mmCIF file of C-alpha atoms in Angstrom:
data_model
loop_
_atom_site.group_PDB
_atom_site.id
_atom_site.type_symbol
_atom_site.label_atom_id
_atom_site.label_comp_id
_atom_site.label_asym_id
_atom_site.label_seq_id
_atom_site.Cartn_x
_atom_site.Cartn_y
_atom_site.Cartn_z
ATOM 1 C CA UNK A 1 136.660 84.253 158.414
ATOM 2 C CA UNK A 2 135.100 86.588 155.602
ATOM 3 C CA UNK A 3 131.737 86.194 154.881
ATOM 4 C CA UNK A 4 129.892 87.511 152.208
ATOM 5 C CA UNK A 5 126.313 87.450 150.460
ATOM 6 C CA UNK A 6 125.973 87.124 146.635
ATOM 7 C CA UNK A 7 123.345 88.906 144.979
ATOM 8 C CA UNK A 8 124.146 92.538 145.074
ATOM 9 C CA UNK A 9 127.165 91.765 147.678
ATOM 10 C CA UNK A 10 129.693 89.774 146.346
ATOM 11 C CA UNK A 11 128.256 89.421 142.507
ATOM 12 C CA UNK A 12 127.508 92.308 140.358
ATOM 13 C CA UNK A 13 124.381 93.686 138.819
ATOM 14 C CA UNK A 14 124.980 90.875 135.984
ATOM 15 C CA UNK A 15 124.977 88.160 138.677
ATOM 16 C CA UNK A 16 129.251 88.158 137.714
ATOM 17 C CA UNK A 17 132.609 88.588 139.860
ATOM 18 C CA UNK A 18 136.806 89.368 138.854
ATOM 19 C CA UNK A 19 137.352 85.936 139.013
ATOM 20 C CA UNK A 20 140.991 86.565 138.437
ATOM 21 C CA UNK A 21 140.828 89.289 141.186
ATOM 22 C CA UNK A 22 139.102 87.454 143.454
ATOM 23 C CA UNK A 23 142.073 84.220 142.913
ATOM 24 C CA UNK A 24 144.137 86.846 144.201
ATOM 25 C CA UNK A 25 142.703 87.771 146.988
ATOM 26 C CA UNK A 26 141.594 83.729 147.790
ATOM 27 C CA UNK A 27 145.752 83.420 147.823
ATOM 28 C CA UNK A 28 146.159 85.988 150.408
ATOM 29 C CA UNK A 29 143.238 84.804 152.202
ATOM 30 C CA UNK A 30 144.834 80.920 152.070
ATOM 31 C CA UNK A 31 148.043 82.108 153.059
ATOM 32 C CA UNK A 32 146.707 84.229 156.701
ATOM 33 C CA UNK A 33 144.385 80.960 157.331
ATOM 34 C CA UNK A 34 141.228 83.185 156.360
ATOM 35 C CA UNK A 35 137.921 80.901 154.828
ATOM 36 C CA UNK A 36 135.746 82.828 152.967
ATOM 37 C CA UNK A 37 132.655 81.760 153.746
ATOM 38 C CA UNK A 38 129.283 82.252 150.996
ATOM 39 C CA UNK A 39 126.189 82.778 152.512
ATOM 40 C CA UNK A 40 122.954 82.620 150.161
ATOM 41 C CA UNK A 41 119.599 80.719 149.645
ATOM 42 C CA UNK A 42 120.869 79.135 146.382
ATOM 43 C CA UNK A 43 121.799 75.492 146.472
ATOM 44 C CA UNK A 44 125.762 74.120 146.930
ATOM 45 C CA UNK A 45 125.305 73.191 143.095
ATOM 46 C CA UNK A 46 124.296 76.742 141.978
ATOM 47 C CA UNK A 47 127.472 77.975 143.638
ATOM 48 C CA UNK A 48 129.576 75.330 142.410
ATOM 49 C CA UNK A 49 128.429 76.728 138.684
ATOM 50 C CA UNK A 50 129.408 80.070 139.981
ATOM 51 C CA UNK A 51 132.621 79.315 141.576
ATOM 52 C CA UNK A 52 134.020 77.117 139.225
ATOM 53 C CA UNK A 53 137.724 75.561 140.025
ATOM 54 C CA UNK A 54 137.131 78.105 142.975
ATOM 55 C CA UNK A 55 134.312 76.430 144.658
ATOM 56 C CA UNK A 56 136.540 73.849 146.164
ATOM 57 C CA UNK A 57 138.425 76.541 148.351
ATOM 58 C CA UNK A 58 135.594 78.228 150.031
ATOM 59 C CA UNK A 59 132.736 77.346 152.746
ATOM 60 C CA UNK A 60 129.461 77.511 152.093
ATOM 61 C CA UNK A 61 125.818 78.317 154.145
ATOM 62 C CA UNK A 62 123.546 77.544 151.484
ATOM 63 C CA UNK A 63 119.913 76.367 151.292
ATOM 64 C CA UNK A 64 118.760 79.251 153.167
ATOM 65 C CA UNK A 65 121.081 77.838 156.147
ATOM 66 C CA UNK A 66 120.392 73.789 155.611
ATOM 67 C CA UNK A 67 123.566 73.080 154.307
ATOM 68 C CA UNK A 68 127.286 73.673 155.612
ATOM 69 C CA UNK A 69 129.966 73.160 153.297
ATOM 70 C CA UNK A 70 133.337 73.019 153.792
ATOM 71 C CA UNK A 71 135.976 72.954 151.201
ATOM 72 C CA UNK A 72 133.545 70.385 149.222
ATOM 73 C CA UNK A 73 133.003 67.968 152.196
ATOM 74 C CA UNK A 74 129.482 68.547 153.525
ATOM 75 C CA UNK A 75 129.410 69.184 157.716
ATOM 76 C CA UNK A 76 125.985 69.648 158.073
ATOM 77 C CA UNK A 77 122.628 69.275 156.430
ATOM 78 C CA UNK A 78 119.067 69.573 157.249
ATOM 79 C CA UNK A 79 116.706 67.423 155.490
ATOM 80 C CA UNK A 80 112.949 67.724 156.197
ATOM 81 C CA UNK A 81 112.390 64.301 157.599
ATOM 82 C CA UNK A 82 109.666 61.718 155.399
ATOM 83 C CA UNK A 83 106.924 62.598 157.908
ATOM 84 C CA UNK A 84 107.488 66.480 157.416
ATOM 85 C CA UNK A 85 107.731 65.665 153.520
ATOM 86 C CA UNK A 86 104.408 63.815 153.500
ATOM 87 C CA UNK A 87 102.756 66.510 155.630
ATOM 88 C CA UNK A 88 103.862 69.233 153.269
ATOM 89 C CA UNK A 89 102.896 67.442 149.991
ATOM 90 C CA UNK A 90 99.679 66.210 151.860
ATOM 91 C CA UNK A 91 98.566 69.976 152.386
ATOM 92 C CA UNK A 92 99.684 71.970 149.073
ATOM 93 C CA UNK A 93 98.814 68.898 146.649
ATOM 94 C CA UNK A 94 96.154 70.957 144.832
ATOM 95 C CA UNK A 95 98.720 74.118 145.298
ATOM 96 C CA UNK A 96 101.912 73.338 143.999
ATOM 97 C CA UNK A 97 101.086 75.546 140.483
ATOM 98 C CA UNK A 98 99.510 78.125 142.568
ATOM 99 C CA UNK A 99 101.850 78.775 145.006
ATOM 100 C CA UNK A 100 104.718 78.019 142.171
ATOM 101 C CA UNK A 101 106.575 75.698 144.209
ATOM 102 C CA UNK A 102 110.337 74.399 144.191
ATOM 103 C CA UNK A 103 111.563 71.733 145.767
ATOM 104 C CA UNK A 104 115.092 71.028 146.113
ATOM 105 C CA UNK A 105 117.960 68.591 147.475
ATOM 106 C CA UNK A 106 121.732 70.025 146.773
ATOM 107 C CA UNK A 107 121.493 68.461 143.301
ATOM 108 C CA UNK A 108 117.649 68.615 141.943
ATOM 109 C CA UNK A 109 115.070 70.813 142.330
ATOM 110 C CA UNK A 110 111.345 69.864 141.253
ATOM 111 C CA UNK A 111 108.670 71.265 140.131
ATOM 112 C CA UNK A 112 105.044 70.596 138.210
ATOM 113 C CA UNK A 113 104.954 71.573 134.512
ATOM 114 C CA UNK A 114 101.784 73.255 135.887
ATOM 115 C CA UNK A 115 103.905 75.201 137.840
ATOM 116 C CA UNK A 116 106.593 76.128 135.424
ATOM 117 C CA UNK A 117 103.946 76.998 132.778
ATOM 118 C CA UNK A 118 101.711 79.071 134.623
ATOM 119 C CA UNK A 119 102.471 83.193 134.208
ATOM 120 C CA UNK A 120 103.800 82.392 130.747
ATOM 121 C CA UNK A 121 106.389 81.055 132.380
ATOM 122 C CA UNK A 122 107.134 77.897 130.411
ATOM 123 C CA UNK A 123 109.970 79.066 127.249
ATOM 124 C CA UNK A 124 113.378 78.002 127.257
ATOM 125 C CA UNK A 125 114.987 81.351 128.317
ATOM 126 C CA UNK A 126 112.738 81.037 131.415
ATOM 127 C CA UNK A 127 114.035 77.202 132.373
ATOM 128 C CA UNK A 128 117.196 78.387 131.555
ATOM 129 C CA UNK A 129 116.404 80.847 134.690
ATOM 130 C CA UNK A 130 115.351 78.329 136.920
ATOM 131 C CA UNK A 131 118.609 76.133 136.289
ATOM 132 C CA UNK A 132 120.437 79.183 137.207
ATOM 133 C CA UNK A 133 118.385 79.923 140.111
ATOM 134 C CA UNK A 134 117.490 76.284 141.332
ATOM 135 C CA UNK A 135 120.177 72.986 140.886
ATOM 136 C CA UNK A 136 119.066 70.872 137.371
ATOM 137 C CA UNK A 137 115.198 71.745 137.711
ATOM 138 C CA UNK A 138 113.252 68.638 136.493
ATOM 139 C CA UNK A 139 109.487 69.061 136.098
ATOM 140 C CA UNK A 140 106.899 66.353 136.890
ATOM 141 C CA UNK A 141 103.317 66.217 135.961
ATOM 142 C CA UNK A 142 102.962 65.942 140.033
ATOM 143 C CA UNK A 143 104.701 66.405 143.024
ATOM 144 C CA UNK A 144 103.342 62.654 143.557
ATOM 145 C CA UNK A 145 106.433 61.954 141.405
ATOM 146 C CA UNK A 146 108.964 63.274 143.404
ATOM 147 C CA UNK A 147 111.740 60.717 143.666
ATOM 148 C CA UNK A 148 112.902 59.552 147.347
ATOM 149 C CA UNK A 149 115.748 61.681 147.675
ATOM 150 C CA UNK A 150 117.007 64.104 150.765
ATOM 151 C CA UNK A 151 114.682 67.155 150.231
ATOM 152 C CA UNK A 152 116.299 70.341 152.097
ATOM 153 C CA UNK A 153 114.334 73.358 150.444
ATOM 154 C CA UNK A 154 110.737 74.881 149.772
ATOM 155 C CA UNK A 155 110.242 77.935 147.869
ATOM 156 C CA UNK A 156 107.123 79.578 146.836
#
């Protein structure tokens, strides 16, 4: 096993990698029974973007070590259970714009327009950011909003 981190690891300054270099290696790597393995905060959908036809081939630790992928198929992953959920949005409801809050499943991330907004933060080259950074941001006008879905990651 190989296993790397992304941001100033595996990508470059530009957040890029020699994707036709790197098919060469994956080869060599398939061929000696070697899984490169991606270790990184992001979500599995944010590296799916990044991988491309690649993504399918390698294991993932993503979610700041939620979720285990491998090869696509999903081994394990840590959901905050309802009761944590309702504990968490019970204490920061006046916060989330404050404390500028994400959260995220593997395919969404949510956050208040307050939060997006505040800082000068709300332009389209700055959500354009955040769907880089976070899987298909949607913004709510409150976290009371947030749909019933799997919730793995917090960030502040």
């Amino acid at each position: 096993m190989i296993a790397v981190d992304m941001d100033g690891t595996f990508l470059d300054g530009k957040g890029e990698y020699d994707s036709e270099r790197f098919e060469k290696i994956l080869n060599e790597l398939d061929k000696r029974g070697i899984i490169f393995v991606v270790a990184t905060g992001n979500q599995i959908s944010r590296m799916r973007l990044t991988f491309g036809k690649q993504a399918e081939r390698l294991a993932y630790v993503v979610g700041n070590g939620s979720h285990l992928v491998v090869k696509n198929e999903t081994k394990y992953l840590k959901n905050f259970t309802s009761k944590q959920l309702a504990h968490l949005l019970d204490f920061y409801q006046n916060h989330f714009n404050d404390y500028h809050m994400v959260i995220s499943s593997p395919d969404h991330s949510y956050m208040t327009k307050g939060a997006y907004n505040c800082q000068n933060l709300g332009n389209p080259e700055r959500l354009a950011y955040y769907n880089a950074s976070f899987p298909n941001v949607i913004l709510l006008d409150s976290m009371s909003e947030l749909p019933n879905e799997p919730i793995n990651k917090l960030t502040m």
